[in-house]
Amino acid sequence: DGGITQSPKYLFRKEGQNVTLSCEQNLNHDAMYWYRQDPGQGLRLIYYSQIVNDFQKGDIAEGYSVSREKKESFPLTVTSAQKNPTAFYLCATSPRGTEAFFGQGTRLTVV
Amino acid sequence: GESVGLHLPTLSVQEGDNSIINCAYSNSASDYFIWYKQESGKGPQFIIDIRSNMDKRQGQRVTVLLNKTVKHLSLQIAATQPGDSAVYFCAETLNNAGNMLTFGGGTRLMVKP
Protein backbone atom coordinates (compact mmCIF):
# COMPACT_ATOMS: atom_id res chain seq x y z
CA ASP A 1 0.00 0.00 0.00
CA GLY A 2 1.13 3.55 -0.54
CA GLY A 3 3.68 2.82 -3.28
CA ILE A 4 3.85 -0.97 -3.10
CA THR A 5 1.91 -2.85 -5.72
CA GLN A 6 1.33 -6.56 -5.57
CA SER A 7 -0.30 -8.35 -8.46
CA PRO A 8 -2.41 -10.18 -9.07
CA LYS A 9 -4.69 -9.94 -6.03
CA TYR A 10 -5.95 -13.46 -6.59
CA LEU A 11 -4.07 -16.25 -8.36
CA PHE A 12 -5.00 -19.82 -9.12
CA ARG A 13 -2.40 -22.44 -9.84
CA LYS A 14 -2.73 -25.94 -11.13
CA GLU A 15 -0.69 -28.60 -9.42
CA GLY A 16 2.79 -28.89 -10.92
CA GLN A 17 2.70 -25.39 -12.36
CA ASN A 18 5.09 -22.56 -11.56
CA VAL A 19 3.58 -19.13 -10.93
CA THR A 20 5.17 -15.73 -10.36
CA LEU A 21 3.86 -13.10 -7.98
CA SER A 22 4.75 -9.52 -8.73
CA CYS A 23 5.88 -6.88 -6.24
CA GLU A 24 6.76 -3.38 -7.42
CA GLN A 25 7.63 -0.35 -5.30
CA ASN A 26 8.20 3.32 -6.06
CA LEU A 27 9.37 4.25 -2.56
CA ASN A 28 13.08 3.94 -3.38
CA HIS A 29 13.51 1.51 -0.49
CA ASP A 30 16.58 -0.69 -0.38
CA ALA A 31 15.13 -3.74 1.34
CA MET A 32 12.30 -5.93 0.08
CA TYR A 33 10.74 -9.00 1.65
CA TRP A 34 8.34 -11.81 0.88
CA TYR A 35 6.20 -13.32 3.63
CA ARG A 36 3.75 -16.17 3.63
CA GLN A 37 0.65 -16.14 5.83
CA ASP A 38 -1.59 -19.15 6.38
CA PRO A 39 -5.14 -18.74 7.72
CA GLY A 40 -5.18 -17.75 11.37
CA GLN A 41 -1.42 -17.67 11.59
CA GLY A 42 1.43 -15.21 11.64
CA LEU A 43 3.90 -14.12 8.98
CA ARG A 44 6.74 -16.35 7.91
CA LEU A 45 9.68 -14.99 5.94
CA ILE A 46 10.36 -16.62 2.57
CA TYR A 47 13.10 -14.45 1.05
CA TYR A 48 14.53 -10.99 1.53
CA SER A 49 16.78 -8.66 -0.38
CA GLN A 50 18.68 -5.73 1.06
CA ILE A 51 20.24 -4.59 -2.18
CA VAL A 52 19.90 -5.09 -5.92
CA ASN A 53 21.31 -8.37 -7.23
CA ASP A 54 21.46 -9.86 -3.76
CA PHE A 55 18.92 -11.85 -1.79
CA GLN A 56 18.85 -14.22 1.16
CA LYS A 57 16.71 -17.17 2.17
CA GLY A 58 14.29 -16.72 4.99
CA ASP A 59 12.75 -19.37 7.23
CA ILE A 60 10.69 -21.17 4.57
CA ALA A 61 12.52 -20.68 1.24
CA GLU A 62 12.12 -24.24 -0.05
CA GLY A 63 9.97 -24.36 -3.16
CA TYR A 64 10.31 -20.63 -3.84
CA SER A 65 12.69 -18.49 -5.88
CA VAL A 66 13.23 -14.75 -6.26
CA SER A 67 15.23 -12.24 -8.25
CA ARG A 68 16.22 -8.64 -7.62
CA GLU A 69 17.40 -7.25 -10.93
CA LYS A 70 15.97 -3.80 -10.23
CA LYS A 71 15.54 -1.86 -7.03
CA GLU A 72 11.84 -1.44 -7.75
CA SER A 73 10.99 -5.08 -8.33
CA PHE A 74 11.19 -8.30 -6.30
CA PRO A 75 9.16 -11.05 -7.99
CA LEU A 76 8.49 -14.32 -6.20
CA THR A 77 8.14 -17.58 -8.11
CA VAL A 78 6.26 -20.41 -6.47
CA THR A 79 7.65 -23.55 -8.03
CA SER A 80 6.17 -27.01 -8.38
CA ALA A 81 8.51 -28.08 -5.58
CA GLN A 82 6.34 -26.15 -3.10
CA LYS A 83 3.88 -28.84 -2.11
CA ASN A 84 1.43 -26.69 -0.20
CA PRO A 85 1.44 -23.26 -1.83
CA THR A 86 -2.11 -22.17 -0.99
CA ALA A 87 -1.63 -19.10 1.21
CA PHE A 88 -1.69 -15.31 1.40
CA TYR A 89 1.59 -13.80 0.18
CA LEU A 90 2.75 -10.41 1.38
CA CYS A 91 5.51 -8.26 -0.03
CA ALA A 92 7.12 -5.57 2.10
CA THR A 93 9.75 -2.88 1.66
CA SER A 94 11.85 -0.96 4.10
CA PRO A 95 14.37 1.87 4.09
CA ARG A 96 17.20 1.41 6.52
CA GLY A 97 16.34 1.75 10.19
CA THR A 98 12.58 2.16 9.99
CA GLU A 99 9.44 0.11 9.71
CA ALA A 100 8.45 -2.11 6.82
CA PHE A 101 5.63 -1.12 4.49
CA PHE A 102 3.38 -3.85 3.16
CA GLY A 103 1.54 -4.40 -0.06
CA GLN A 104 -2.07 -5.60 -0.08
CA GLY A 105 -1.12 -9.20 -0.72
CA THR A 106 -1.76 -11.94 -3.25
CA ARG A 107 -3.99 -14.85 -2.38
CA LEU A 108 -2.74 -17.98 -4.12
CA THR A 109 -4.93 -21.05 -4.42
CA VAL A 110 -4.05 -24.42 -5.90
CA VAL A 111 -6.85 -25.90 -7.98
CA GLY B 1 8.42 -15.34 19.30
CA GLU B 2 8.20 -18.07 16.67
CA SER B 3 4.75 -18.62 15.30
CA VAL B 4 5.21 -21.46 12.88
CA GLY B 5 2.33 -23.91 13.17
CA LEU B 6 0.56 -21.96 15.90
CA HIS B 7 -2.88 -20.43 15.62
CA LEU B 8 -3.45 -16.91 16.77
CA PRO B 9 -4.63 -16.24 20.32
CA THR B 10 -7.75 -14.11 20.59
CA LEU B 11 -8.49 -11.20 22.88
CA SER B 12 -12.12 -10.24 23.20
CA VAL B 13 -13.02 -6.85 24.71
CA GLN B 14 -16.09 -4.73 25.13
CA GLU B 15 -16.38 -1.58 23.06
CA GLY B 16 -15.10 1.36 25.08
CA ASP B 17 -12.81 -0.72 27.27
CA ASN B 18 -9.04 -0.57 27.09
CA SER B 19 -7.16 -3.39 25.35
CA ILE B 20 -3.72 -4.70 26.15
CA ILE B 21 -1.96 -6.93 23.64
CA ASN B 22 1.28 -8.58 24.66
CA CYS B 23 4.28 -9.83 22.76
CA ALA B 24 7.43 -11.63 23.84
CA TYR B 25 10.33 -10.93 21.52
CA SER B 26 13.21 -13.25 20.91
CA ASN B 27 16.45 -11.31 20.50
CA SER B 28 17.81 -9.42 23.48
CA ALA B 29 19.99 -7.39 21.09
CA SER B 30 17.00 -6.05 19.10
CA ASP B 31 16.86 -2.29 19.24
CA TYR B 32 13.76 -1.33 17.28
CA PHE B 33 10.23 -2.60 17.71
CA ILE B 34 7.05 -2.09 15.75
CA TRP B 35 3.38 -2.90 16.16
CA TYR B 36 1.31 -3.65 13.08
CA LYS B 37 -2.44 -4.00 12.57
CA GLN B 38 -3.78 -6.36 9.94
CA GLU B 39 -7.39 -6.32 8.83
CA SER B 40 -8.87 -9.32 7.09
CA GLY B 41 -7.56 -9.80 3.56
CA LYS B 42 -5.19 -6.83 3.74
CA GLY B 43 -1.53 -6.21 4.36
CA PRO B 44 -0.30 -5.17 7.83
CA GLN B 45 -0.30 -1.46 8.60
CA PHE B 46 2.13 0.36 10.87
CA ILE B 47 0.66 1.51 14.19
CA ILE B 48 3.50 2.64 16.40
CA ASP B 49 7.18 1.98 16.98
CA ILE B 50 9.67 2.27 19.80
CA ARG B 51 13.43 2.18 20.06
CA SER B 52 15.28 0.33 22.77
CA ASN B 53 16.42 3.52 24.48
CA MET B 54 12.81 4.17 25.47
CA ASP B 55 10.38 2.22 27.64
CA LYS B 56 7.16 3.96 26.64
CA ARG B 57 5.80 5.76 23.64
CA GLN B 58 2.35 7.18 23.08
CA GLY B 59 0.37 7.75 19.94
CA GLN B 60 -3.24 8.56 19.29
CA ARG B 61 -5.20 6.17 21.54
CA VAL B 62 -2.26 3.73 21.52
CA THR B 63 0.68 3.27 23.85
CA VAL B 64 3.59 0.89 23.46
CA LEU B 65 5.52 -0.31 26.50
CA LEU B 66 8.90 -1.98 26.29
CA ASN B 67 10.43 -4.06 29.06
CA LYS B 68 13.89 -5.08 27.93
CA THR B 69 14.62 -7.00 31.11
CA VAL B 70 12.05 -9.65 30.29
CA LYS B 71 11.97 -9.04 26.50
CA HIS B 72 8.34 -8.02 26.56
CA LEU B 73 6.41 -5.56 24.45
CA SER B 74 2.82 -4.48 24.93
CA LEU B 75 0.33 -2.44 22.97
CA GLN B 76 -2.39 -0.61 24.84
CA ILE B 77 -5.43 0.66 22.97
CA ALA B 78 -7.60 3.12 24.83
CA ALA B 79 -11.39 3.18 24.41
CA THR B 80 -11.39 0.27 22.00
CA GLN B 81 -13.67 0.68 19.01
CA PRO B 82 -15.19 -1.87 16.58
CA GLY B 83 -12.78 -0.60 13.92
CA ASP B 84 -9.91 -1.81 16.09
CA SER B 85 -10.92 -5.42 15.45
CA ALA B 86 -7.98 -6.95 13.60
CA VAL B 87 -4.88 -9.06 14.09
CA TYR B 88 -2.00 -7.27 15.79
CA PHE B 89 1.64 -8.24 15.25
CA CYS B 90 4.79 -7.09 16.95
CA ALA B 91 8.07 -7.05 15.06
CA GLU B 92 11.65 -6.59 16.15
CA THR B 93 14.84 -5.74 14.36
CA LEU B 94 18.50 -5.26 15.05
CA ASN B 95 19.45 -2.08 13.26
CA ASN B 96 23.09 -2.96 12.89
CA ALA B 97 22.04 -6.01 10.89
CA GLY B 98 20.06 -3.95 8.41
CA ASN B 99 16.29 -3.91 8.23
CA MET B 100 15.64 -7.56 8.90
CA LEU B 101 12.32 -7.74 10.73
CA THR B 102 11.28 -10.70 12.83
CA PHE B 103 7.55 -10.97 13.48
CA GLY B 104 5.84 -12.30 16.55
CA GLY B 105 2.91 -14.67 16.27
CA GLY B 106 0.12 -12.12 16.41
CA THR B 107 -3.05 -11.66 18.47
CA ARG B 108 -6.57 -11.37 17.14
CA LEU B 109 -8.53 -8.56 18.80
CA MET B 110 -12.31 -8.85 18.72
CA VAL B 111 -14.36 -5.89 19.91
CA LYS B 112 -17.87 -6.62 21.14
CA PRO B 113 -20.44 -3.85 20.65
PDB file of C-alpha atoms in Angstrom, chain B residues 4-104:
ATOM      1  CA  VAL B   4       5.206 -21.458  12.880  1.00  0.00           C
ATOM      2  CA  GLY B   5       2.332 -23.912  13.166  1.00  0.00           C
ATOM      3  CA  LEU B   6       0.561 -21.961  15.896  1.00  0.00           C
ATOM      4  CA  HIS B   7      -2.881 -20.428  15.616  1.00  0.00           C
ATOM      5  CA  LEU B   8      -3.447 -16.908  16.765  1.00  0.00           C
ATOM      6  CA  PRO B   9      -4.631 -16.241  20.321  1.00  0.00           C
ATOM      7  CA  THR B  10      -7.749 -14.106  20.590  1.00  0.00           C
ATOM      8  CA  LEU B  11      -8.491 -11.198  22.880  1.00  0.00           C
ATOM      9  CA  SER B  12     -12.117 -10.241  23.198  1.00  0.00           C
ATOM     10  CA  VAL B  13     -13.018  -6.855  24.707  1.00  0.00           C
ATOM     11  CA  GLN B  14     -16.089  -4.734  25.131  1.00  0.00           C
ATOM     12  CA  GLU B  15     -16.378  -1.576  23.062  1.00  0.00           C
ATOM     13  CA  GLY B  16     -15.100   1.363  25.080  1.00  0.00           C
ATOM     14  CA  ASP B  17     -12.812  -0.721  27.267  1.00  0.00           C
ATOM     15  CA  ASN B  18      -9.041  -0.570  27.090  1.00  0.00           C
ATOM     16  CA  SER B  19      -7.162  -3.394  25.352  1.00  0.00           C
ATOM     17  CA  ILE B  20      -3.722  -4.704  26.152  1.00  0.00           C
ATOM     18  CA  ILE B  21      -1.963  -6.934  23.643  1.00  0.00           C
ATOM     19  CA  ASN B  22       1.280  -8.583  24.662  1.00  0.00           C
ATOM     20  CA  CYS B  23       4.284  -9.828  22.763  1.00  0.00           C
ATOM     21  CA  ALA B  24       7.434 -11.629  23.842  1.00  0.00           C
ATOM     22  CA  TYR B  25      10.329 -10.932  21.524  1.00  0.00           C
ATOM     23  CA  SER B  26      13.208 -13.253  20.910  1.00  0.00           C
ATOM     24  CA  ASN B  27      16.447 -11.314  20.504  1.00  0.00           C
ATOM     25  CA  SER B  28      17.806  -9.417  23.485  1.00  0.00           C
ATOM     26  CA  ALA B  29      19.988  -7.390  21.087  1.00  0.00           C
ATOM     27  CA  SER B  30      17.002  -6.050  19.100  1.00  0.00           C
ATOM     28  CA  ASP B  31      16.861  -2.287  19.241  1.00  0.00           C
ATOM     29  CA  TYR B  32      13.763  -1.326  17.281  1.00  0.00           C
ATOM     30  CA  PHE B  33      10.231  -2.605  17.713  1.00  0.00           C
ATOM     31  CA  ILE B  34       7.052  -2.087  15.750  1.00  0.00           C
ATOM     32  CA  TRP B  35       3.382  -2.895  16.155  1.00  0.00           C
ATOM     33  CA  TYR B  36       1.308  -3.655  13.081  1.00  0.00           C
ATOM     34  CA  LYS B  37      -2.437  -3.996  12.572  1.00  0.00           C
ATOM     35  CA  GLN B  38      -3.778  -6.362   9.935  1.00  0.00           C
ATOM     36  CA  GLU B  39      -7.390  -6.322   8.835  1.00  0.00           C
ATOM     37  CA  SER B  40      -8.867  -9.324   7.092  1.00  0.00           C
ATOM     38  CA  GLY B  41      -7.556  -9.802   3.562  1.00  0.00           C
ATOM     39  CA  LYS B  42      -5.195  -6.826   3.736  1.00  0.00           C
ATOM     40  CA  GLY B  43      -1.531  -6.209   4.363  1.00  0.00           C
ATOM     41  CA  PRO B  44      -0.303  -5.168   7.830  1.00  0.00           C
ATOM     42  CA  GLN B  45      -0.299  -1.460   8.601  1.00  0.00           C
ATOM     43  CA  PHE B  46       2.134   0.360  10.871  1.00  0.00           C
ATOM     44  CA  ILE B  47       0.656   1.507  14.189  1.00  0.00           C
ATOM     45  CA  ILE B  48       3.504   2.637  16.403  1.00  0.00           C
ATOM     46  CA  ASP B  49       7.181   1.977  16.977  1.00  0.00           C
ATOM     47  CA  ILE B  50       9.666   2.271  19.805  1.00  0.00           C
ATOM     48  CA  ARG B  51      13.433   2.177  20.056  1.00  0.00           C
ATOM     49  CA  SER B  52      15.283   0.334  22.770  1.00  0.00           C
ATOM     50  CA  ASN B  53      16.420   3.523  24.482  1.00  0.00           C
ATOM     51  CA  MET B  54      12.807   4.172  25.473  1.00  0.00           C
ATOM     52  CA  ASP B  55      10.381   2.224  27.645  1.00  0.00           C
ATOM     53  CA  LYS B  56       7.165   3.957  26.638  1.00  0.00           C
ATOM     54  CA  ARG B  57       5.804   5.761  23.641  1.00  0.00           C
ATOM     55  CA  GLN B  58       2.347   7.178  23.076  1.00  0.00           C
ATOM     56  CA  GLY B  59       0.368   7.754  19.937  1.00  0.00           C
ATOM     57  CA  GLN B  60      -3.239   8.560  19.287  1.00  0.00           C
ATOM     58  CA  ARG B  61      -5.200   6.169  21.543  1.00  0.00           C
ATOM     59  CA  VAL B  62      -2.263   3.732  21.523  1.00  0.00           C
ATOM     60  CA  THR B  63       0.677   3.270  23.850  1.00  0.00           C
ATOM     61  CA  VAL B  64       3.588   0.889  23.465  1.00  0.00           C
ATOM     62  CA  LEU B  65       5.517  -0.307  26.502  1.00  0.00           C
ATOM     63  CA  LEU B  66       8.903  -1.977  26.293  1.00  0.00           C
ATOM     64  CA  ASN B  67      10.426  -4.065  29.055  1.00  0.00           C
ATOM     65  CA  LYS B  68      13.888  -5.079  27.929  1.00  0.00           C
ATOM     66  CA  THR B  69      14.622  -7.001  31.114  1.00  0.00           C
ATOM     67  CA  VAL B  70      12.049  -9.652  30.288  1.00  0.00           C
ATOM     68  CA  LYS B  71      11.974  -9.037  26.503  1.00  0.00           C
ATOM     69  CA  HIS B  72       8.335  -8.017  26.561  1.00  0.00           C
ATOM     70  CA  LEU B  73       6.413  -5.560  24.449  1.00  0.00           C
ATOM     71  CA  SER B  74       2.821  -4.482  24.929  1.00  0.00           C
ATOM     72  CA  LEU B  75       0.327  -2.439  22.966  1.00  0.00           C
ATOM     73  CA  GLN B  76      -2.388  -0.613  24.843  1.00  0.00           C
ATOM     74  CA  ILE B  77      -5.426   0.655  22.969  1.00  0.00           C
ATOM     75  CA  ALA B  78      -7.602   3.124  24.828  1.00  0.00           C
ATOM     76  CA  ALA B  79     -11.387   3.181  24.408  1.00  0.00           C
ATOM     77  CA  THR B  80     -11.386   0.266  21.995  1.00  0.00           C
ATOM     78  CA  GLN B  81     -13.673   0.676  19.007  1.00  0.00           C
ATOM     79  CA  PRO B  82     -15.188  -1.871  16.578  1.00  0.00           C
ATOM     80  CA  GLY B  83     -12.780  -0.598  13.923  1.00  0.00           C
ATOM     81  CA  ASP B  84      -9.909  -1.810  16.094  1.00  0.00           C
ATOM     82  CA  SER B  85     -10.921  -5.416  15.451  1.00  0.00           C
ATOM     83  CA  ALA B  86      -7.975  -6.952  13.602  1.00  0.00           C
ATOM     84  CA  VAL B  87      -4.882  -9.056  14.088  1.00  0.00           C
ATOM     85  CA  TYR B  88      -1.996  -7.273  15.786  1.00  0.00           C
ATOM     86  CA  PHE B  89       1.640  -8.244  15.252  1.00  0.00           C
ATOM     87  CA  CYS B  90       4.786  -7.089  16.947  1.00  0.00           C
ATOM     88  CA  ALA B  91       8.071  -7.048  15.055  1.00  0.00           C
ATOM     89  CA  GLU B  92      11.651  -6.591  16.150  1.00  0.00           C
ATOM     90  CA  THR B  93      14.836  -5.742  14.358  1.00  0.00           C
ATOM     91  CA  LEU B  94      18.502  -5.260  15.046  1.00  0.00           C
ATOM     92  CA  ASN B  95      19.452  -2.075  13.257  1.00  0.00           C
ATOM     93  CA  ASN B  96      23.092  -2.956  12.890  1.00  0.00           C
ATOM     94  CA  ALA B  97      22.036  -6.010  10.891  1.00  0.00           C
ATOM     95  CA  GLY B  98      20.061  -3.951   8.411  1.00  0.00           C
ATOM     96  CA  ASN B  99      16.288  -3.908   8.230  1.00  0.00           C
ATOM     97  CA  MET B 100      15.645  -7.560   8.899  1.00  0.00           C
ATOM     98  CA  LEU B 101      12.320  -7.736  10.730  1.00  0.00           C
ATOM     99  CA  THR B 102      11.284 -10.705  12.831  1.00  0.00           C
ATOM    100  CA  PHE B 103       7.554 -10.969  13.477  1.00  0.00           C
ATOM    101  CA  GLY B 104       5.845 -12.302  16.549  1.00  0.00           C
TER     102      GLY B 104
END
